Short mmCIF file of C-alpha atoms and ligand atoms in Angstrom, two decimals:
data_model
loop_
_atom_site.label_atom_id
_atom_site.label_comp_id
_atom_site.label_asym_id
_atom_site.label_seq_id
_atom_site.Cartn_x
_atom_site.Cartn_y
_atom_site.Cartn_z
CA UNK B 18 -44.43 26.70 20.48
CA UNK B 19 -43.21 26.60 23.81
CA UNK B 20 -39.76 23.71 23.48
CA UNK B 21 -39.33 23.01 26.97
CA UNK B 22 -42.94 21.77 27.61
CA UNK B 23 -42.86 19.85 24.08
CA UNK B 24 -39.38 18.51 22.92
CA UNK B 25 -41.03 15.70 20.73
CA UNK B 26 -44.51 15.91 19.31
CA UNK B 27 -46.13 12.51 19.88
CA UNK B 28 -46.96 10.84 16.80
CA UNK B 29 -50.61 9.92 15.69
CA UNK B 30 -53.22 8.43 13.16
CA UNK B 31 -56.56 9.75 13.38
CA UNK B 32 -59.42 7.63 12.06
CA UNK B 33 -62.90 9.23 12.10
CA UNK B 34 -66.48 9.01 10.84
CA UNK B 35 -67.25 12.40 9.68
CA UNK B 36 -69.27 13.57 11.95
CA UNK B 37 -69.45 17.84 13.33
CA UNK B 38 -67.91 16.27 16.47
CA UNK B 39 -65.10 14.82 14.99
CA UNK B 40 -64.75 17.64 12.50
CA UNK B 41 -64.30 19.79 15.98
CA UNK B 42 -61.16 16.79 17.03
CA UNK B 43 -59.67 16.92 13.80
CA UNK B 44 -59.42 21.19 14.22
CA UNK B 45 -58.42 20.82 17.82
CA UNK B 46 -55.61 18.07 16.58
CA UNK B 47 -54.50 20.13 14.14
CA UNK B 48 -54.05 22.92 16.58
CA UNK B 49 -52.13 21.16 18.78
CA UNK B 50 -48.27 21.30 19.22
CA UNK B 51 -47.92 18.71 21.25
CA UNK B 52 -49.30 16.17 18.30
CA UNK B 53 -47.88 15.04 15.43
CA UNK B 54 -50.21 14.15 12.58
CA UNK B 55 -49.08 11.56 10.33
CA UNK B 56 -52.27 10.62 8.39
CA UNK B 57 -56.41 10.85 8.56
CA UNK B 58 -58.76 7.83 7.73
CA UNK B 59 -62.75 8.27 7.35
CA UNK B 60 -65.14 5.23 8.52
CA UNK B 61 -67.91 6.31 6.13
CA UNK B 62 -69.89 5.61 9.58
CA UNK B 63 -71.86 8.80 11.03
CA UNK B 64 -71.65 10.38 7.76
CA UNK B 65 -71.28 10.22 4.14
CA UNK B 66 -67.62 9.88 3.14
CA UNK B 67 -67.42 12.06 -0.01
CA UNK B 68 -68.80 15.41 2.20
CA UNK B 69 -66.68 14.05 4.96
CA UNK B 70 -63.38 14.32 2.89
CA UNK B 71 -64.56 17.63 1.17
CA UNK B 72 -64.30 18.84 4.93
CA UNK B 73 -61.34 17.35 5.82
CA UNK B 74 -59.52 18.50 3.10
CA UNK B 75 -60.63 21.97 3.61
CA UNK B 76 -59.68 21.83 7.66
CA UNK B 77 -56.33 20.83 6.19
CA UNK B 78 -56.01 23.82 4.39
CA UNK B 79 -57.28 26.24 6.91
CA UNK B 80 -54.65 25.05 8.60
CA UNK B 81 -51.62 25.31 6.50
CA UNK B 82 -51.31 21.00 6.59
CA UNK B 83 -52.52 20.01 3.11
CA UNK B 84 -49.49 17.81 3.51
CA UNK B 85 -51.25 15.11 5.83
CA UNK B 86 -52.51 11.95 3.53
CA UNK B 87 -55.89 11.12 3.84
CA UNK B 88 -57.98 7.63 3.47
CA UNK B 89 -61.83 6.86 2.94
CA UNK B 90 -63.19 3.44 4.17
CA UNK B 91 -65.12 1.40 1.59
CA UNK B 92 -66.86 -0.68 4.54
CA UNK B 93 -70.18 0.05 5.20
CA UNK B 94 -70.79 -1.64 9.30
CA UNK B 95 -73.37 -4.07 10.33
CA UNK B 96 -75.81 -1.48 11.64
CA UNK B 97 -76.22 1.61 9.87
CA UNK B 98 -76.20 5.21 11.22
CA UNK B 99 -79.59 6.58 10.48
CA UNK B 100 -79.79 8.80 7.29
CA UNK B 101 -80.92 12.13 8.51
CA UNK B 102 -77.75 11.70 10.63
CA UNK B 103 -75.38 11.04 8.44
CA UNK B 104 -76.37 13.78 5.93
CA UNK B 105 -76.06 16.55 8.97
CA UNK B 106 -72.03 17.24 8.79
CA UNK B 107 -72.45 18.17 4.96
CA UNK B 108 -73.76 21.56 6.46
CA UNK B 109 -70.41 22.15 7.09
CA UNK B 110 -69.39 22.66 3.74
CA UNK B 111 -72.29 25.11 2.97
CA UNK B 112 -70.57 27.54 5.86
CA UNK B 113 -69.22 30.79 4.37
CA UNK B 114 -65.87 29.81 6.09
CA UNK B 115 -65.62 26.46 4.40
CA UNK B 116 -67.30 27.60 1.22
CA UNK B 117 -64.29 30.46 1.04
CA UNK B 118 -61.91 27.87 1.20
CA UNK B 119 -60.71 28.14 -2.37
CA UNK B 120 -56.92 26.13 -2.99
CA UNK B 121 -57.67 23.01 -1.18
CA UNK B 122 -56.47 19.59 -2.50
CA UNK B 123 -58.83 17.30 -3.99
CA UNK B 124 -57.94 13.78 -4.44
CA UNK B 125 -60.18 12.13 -6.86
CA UNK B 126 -58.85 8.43 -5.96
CA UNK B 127 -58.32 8.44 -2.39
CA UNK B 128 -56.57 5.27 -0.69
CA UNK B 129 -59.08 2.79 1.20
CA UNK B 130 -58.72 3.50 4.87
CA UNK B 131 -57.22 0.07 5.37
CA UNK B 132 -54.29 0.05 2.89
CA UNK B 133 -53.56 3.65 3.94
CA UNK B 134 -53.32 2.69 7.71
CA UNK B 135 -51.13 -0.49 7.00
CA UNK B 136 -48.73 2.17 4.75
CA UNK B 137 -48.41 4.22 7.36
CA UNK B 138 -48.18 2.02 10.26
CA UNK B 139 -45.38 -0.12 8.35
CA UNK B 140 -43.12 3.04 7.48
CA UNK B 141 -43.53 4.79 11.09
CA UNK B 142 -40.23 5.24 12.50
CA UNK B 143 -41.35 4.85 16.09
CA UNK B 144 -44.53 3.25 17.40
CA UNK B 145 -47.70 5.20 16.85
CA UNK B 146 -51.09 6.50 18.87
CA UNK B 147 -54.22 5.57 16.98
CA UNK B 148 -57.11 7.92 17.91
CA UNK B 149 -60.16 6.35 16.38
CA UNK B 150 -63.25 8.63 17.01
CA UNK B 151 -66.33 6.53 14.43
CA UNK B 152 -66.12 2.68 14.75
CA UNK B 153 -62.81 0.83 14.99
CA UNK B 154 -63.64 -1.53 11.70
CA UNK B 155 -60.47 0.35 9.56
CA UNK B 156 -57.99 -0.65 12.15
CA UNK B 157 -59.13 -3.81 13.08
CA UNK B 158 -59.34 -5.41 9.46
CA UNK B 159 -55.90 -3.49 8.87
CA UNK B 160 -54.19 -5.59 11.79
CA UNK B 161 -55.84 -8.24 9.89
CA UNK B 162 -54.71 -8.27 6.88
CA UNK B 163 -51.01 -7.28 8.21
CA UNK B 164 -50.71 -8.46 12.12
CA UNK B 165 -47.21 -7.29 11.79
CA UNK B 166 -48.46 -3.45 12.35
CA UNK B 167 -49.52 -4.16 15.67
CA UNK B 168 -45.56 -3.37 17.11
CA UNK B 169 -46.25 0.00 15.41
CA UNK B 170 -49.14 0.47 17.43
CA UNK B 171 -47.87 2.50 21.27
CA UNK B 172 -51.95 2.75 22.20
CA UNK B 173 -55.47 2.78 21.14
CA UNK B 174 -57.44 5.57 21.94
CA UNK B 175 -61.11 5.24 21.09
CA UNK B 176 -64.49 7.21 21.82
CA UNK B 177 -66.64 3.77 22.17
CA UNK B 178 -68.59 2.02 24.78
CA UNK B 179 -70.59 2.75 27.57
CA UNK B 180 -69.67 1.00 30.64
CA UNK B 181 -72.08 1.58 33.86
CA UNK B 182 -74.22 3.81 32.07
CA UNK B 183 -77.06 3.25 29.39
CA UNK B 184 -76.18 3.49 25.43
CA UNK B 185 -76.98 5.83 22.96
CA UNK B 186 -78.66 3.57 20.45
CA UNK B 187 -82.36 4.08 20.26
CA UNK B 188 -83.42 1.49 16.90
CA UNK B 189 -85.52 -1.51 15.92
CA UNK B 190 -84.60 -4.58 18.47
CA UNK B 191 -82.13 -3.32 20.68
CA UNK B 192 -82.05 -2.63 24.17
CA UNK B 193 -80.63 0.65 24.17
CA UNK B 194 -77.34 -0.91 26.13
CA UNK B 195 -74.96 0.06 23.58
CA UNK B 196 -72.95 3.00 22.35
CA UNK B 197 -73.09 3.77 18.57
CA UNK B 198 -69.64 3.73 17.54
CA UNK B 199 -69.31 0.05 18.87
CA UNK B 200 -73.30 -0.82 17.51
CA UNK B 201 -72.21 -0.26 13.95
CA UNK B 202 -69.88 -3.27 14.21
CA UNK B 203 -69.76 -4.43 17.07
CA UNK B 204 -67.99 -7.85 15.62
CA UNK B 205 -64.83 -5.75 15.39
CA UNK B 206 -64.93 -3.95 18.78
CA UNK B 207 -65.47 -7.77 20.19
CA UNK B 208 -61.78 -8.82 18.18
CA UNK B 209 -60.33 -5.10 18.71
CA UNK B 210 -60.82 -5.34 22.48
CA UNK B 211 -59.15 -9.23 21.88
CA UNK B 212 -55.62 -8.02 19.85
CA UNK B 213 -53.83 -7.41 23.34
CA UNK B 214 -53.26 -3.64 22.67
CA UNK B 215 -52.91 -0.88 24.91
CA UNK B 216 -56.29 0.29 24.55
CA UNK B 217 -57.69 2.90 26.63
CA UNK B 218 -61.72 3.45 25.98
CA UNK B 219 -63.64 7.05 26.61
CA UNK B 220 -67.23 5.89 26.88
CA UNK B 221 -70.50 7.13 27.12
CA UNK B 222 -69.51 7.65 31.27
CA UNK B 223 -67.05 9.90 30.60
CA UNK B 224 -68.36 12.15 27.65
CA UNK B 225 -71.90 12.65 29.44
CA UNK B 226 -69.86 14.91 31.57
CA UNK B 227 -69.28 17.38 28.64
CA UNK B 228 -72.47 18.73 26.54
CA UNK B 229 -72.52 21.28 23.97
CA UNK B 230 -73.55 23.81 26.48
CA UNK B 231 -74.88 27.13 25.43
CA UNK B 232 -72.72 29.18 28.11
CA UNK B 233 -69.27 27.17 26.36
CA UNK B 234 -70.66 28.46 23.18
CA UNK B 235 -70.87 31.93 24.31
CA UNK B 236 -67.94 32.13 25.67
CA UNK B 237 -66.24 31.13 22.34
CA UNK B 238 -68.31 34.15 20.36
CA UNK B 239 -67.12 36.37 22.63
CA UNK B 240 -63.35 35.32 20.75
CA UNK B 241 -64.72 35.25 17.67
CA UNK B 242 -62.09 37.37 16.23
CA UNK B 243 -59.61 34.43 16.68
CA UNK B 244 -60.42 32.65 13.20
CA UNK B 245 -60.60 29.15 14.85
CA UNK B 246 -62.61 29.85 17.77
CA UNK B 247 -65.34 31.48 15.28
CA UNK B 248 -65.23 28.50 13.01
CA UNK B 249 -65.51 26.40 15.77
CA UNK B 250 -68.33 28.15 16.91
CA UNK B 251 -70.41 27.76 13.74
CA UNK B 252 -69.58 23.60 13.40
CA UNK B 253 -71.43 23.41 17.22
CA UNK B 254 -74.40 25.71 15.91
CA UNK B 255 -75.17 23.11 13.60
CA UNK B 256 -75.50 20.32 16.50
CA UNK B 257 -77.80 22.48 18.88
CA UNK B 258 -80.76 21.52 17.67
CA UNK B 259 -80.09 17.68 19.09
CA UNK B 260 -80.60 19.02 22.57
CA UNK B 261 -84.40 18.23 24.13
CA UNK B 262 -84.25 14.68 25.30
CA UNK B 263 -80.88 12.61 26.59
CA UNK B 264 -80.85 10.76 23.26
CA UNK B 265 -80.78 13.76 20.83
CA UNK B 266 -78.37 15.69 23.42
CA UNK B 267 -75.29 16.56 21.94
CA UNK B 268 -71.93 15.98 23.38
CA UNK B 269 -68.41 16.36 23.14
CA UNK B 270 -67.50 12.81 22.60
CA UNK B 271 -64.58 12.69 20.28
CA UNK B 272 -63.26 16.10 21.48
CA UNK B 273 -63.22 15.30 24.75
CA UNK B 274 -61.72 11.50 23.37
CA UNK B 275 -59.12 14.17 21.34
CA UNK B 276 -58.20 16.14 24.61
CA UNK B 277 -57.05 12.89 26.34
CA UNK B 278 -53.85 12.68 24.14
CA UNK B 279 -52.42 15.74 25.27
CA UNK B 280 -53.93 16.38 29.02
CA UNK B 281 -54.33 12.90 30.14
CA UNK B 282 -53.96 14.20 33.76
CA UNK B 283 -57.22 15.79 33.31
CA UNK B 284 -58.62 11.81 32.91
CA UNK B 285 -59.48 9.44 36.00
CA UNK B 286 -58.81 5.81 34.79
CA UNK B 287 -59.53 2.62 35.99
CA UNK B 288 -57.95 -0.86 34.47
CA UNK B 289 -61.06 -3.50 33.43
CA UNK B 290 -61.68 -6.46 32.17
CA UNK B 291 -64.55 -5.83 29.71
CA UNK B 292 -65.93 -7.66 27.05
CA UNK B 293 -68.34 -6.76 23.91
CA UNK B 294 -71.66 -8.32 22.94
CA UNK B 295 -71.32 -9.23 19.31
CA UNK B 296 -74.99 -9.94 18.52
CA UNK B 297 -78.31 -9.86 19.45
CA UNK B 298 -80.47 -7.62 21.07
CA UNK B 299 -77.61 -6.11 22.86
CA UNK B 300 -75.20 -5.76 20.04
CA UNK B 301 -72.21 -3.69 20.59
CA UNK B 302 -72.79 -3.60 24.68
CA UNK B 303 -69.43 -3.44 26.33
CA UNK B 304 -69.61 -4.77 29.76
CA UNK B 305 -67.53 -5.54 32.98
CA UNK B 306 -66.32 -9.07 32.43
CA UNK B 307 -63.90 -9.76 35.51
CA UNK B 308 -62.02 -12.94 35.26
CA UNK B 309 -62.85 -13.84 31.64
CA UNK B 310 -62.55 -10.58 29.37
CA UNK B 311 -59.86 -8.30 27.99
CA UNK B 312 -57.84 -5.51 30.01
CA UNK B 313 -58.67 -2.22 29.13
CA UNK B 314 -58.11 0.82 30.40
CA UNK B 315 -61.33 3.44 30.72
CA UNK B 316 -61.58 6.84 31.45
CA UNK B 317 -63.88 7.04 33.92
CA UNK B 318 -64.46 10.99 34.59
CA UNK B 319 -62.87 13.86 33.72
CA UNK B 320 -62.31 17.28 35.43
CA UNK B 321 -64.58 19.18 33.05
CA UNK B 322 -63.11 22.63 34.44
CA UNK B 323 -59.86 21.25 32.90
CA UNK B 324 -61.09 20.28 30.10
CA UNK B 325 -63.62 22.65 28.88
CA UNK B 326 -60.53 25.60 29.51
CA UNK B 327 -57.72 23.70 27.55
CA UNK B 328 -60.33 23.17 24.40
CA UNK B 329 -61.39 27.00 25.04
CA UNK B 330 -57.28 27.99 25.37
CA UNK B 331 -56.27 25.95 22.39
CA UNK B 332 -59.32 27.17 20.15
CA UNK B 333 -58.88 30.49 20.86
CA UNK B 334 -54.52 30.43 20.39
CA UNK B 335 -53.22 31.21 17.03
CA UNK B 336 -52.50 28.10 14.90
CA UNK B 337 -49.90 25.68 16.91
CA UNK B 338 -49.55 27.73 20.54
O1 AGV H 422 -71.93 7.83 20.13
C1 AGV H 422 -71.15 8.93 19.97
C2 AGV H 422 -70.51 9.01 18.59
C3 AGV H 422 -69.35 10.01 18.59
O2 AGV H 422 -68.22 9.47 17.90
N1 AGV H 422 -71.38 9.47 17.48
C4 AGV H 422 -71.33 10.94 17.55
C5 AGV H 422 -69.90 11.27 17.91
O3 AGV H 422 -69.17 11.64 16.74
C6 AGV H 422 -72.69 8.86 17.29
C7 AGV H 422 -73.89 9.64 17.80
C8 AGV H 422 -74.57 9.49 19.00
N2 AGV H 422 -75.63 10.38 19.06
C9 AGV H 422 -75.60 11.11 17.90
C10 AGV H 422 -74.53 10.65 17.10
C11 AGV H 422 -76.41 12.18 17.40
N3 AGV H 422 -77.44 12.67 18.09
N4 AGV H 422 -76.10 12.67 16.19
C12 AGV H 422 -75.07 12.19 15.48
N5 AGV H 422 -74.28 11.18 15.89
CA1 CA H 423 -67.60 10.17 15.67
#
């Protein structure tokens, strides 16, 4: 670990929804020097949560952190993920790599995703990042039930929203204006976006810069010898099959969402007042609102060169370099 460049590791609570995307954050977060991981929620969202904890508990262990505390969400959102998505990430446990994984931890009675954030929010020693990669329902009902964790809370980070660009839900009477992670309850993105954090967004804008591209994948076989670059390399295999049409394209939402705590330089941002649709035919829409919404801050673009080098650099290092 190189000292000079990272005195303090920043400190941060992951929430995600299970999906091979955020599988692919939580390995990249765990890999990273700079961050300090003080605990893992699921949002049993884009998945199903008892495959999605097998896997996290087995990335744990691949990684020498079996230490890090993990929750699973009880709260099922307003607008399901279809099924045939959410069963997709349990091919990750079926990989030889994963399957080898023999001493991992199993917790039979894992702590709701709400209680477990308000623990660790109320015994951090300094204020916290929340990366939230699924829906935001956890933390918002959290700051609910204990509005005193909010001055434990230095910034939101979320993959949510699309902004000047068209959603990714395609379903039964909707207008295709939202994104997903938002659409599943989009009654919590409208209060989450209301708390008065520091939130910054990485919509739909942003992360349509950065597809699973065959040439990125190639690149990262050609390292395969470095144990994380292979496994990552397998997790994307299992997503290429989304690719013929805009809707089933796969991207690198949450990774790219991931990337943005530790090279936010990479990011161009712009401060907005936006707003969220709560219901209707354009649940979970988040929209430009100037004069009456909530200040966010939204990454806008992204230098993909940047980007798609430090994920290749940091998948391709031996564990925390
Ligand atoms: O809308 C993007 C979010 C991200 O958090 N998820 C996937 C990422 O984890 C939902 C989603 C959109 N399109 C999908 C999704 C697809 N084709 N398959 C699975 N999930
Ligand atoms: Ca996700």
């Amino acid at each position: 670990m190189n000292q000079l460049q990272n005195p303090q590791p920043i400190p941060v609570l992951f929430d995600h929804d299970g999906g091979v995307d955020d599988f692919l954050s939580l390995l990249l977060l765990l890999l990273l020097p700079e961050i300090d991981l003080a605990g893992i929620s699921i949002t049993p969202a884009d998945c199903y949560a008892e495959n999605a904890l097998e896997t996290t508990q087995k990335l744990l262990a691949l990684t020498n952190k079996d230490h890090i505390e993990i929750g699973v969400g009880q709260y099922h959102g307003i607008n399901a993920f279809p099924a045939d998505w959410r069963a997709r990430p349990k091919m990750l446990n079926a990989l030889p790599d994963m399957l080898n994984v023999a001493n991992y931890i199993e917790t039979a009675t894992p702590e709701n995703s709400v209680d477990f954030i308000i623990r660790k929010l109320s015994v951090a020693a300094e204020p916290v990042t929340v990366l939230l990669t699924g829906p935001c329902s956890n933390l918002v009902q959290a700051v609910a039930q204990q509005p005193a964790i909010v001055t434990k809370i230095k910034e939101v980070v979320w993959m949510g929203g699309a902004v000047d660009v068209p959603g990714n839900v395609r379903t039964y009477n909707h207008n295709g204006t939202a994104e997903w992670n938002v659409f599943w309850d989009p009654v919590a993105a409208k209060t989450l976006f209301g708390l008065g954090l520091k939130l910054t967004i990485v919509p739909l804008d942003t992360t349509n810069h950065v597809p699973v591209t065959i040439d990125f994948l190639k690149k990262l076989a050609a390292q395969a010898s470095a144990f994380y670059a292979h496994l990552a390399g397998q997790f994307w295999a299992t997503t290429i099959d989304t690719i013929p049409a805009y809707d089933y394209t796969y991207f690198m939402w949450d990774v790219l969402t991931t990337s943005y705590l530790a090279i936010p330089t990479a990011f161009v941002v712009e401060q907005v007042e936006m707003d969220v649709i709560a219901t209707g035919p354009s649940a979970g829409k988040t929209y430009r609102a100037p004069g009456t919404g909530q200040w966010v801050q939204v990454a806008t673009d992204v230098n993909k060169e940047q980007f798609y080098s430090f994920l290749f650099k940091k998948l391709t290092s031996p564990l925390g370099q």
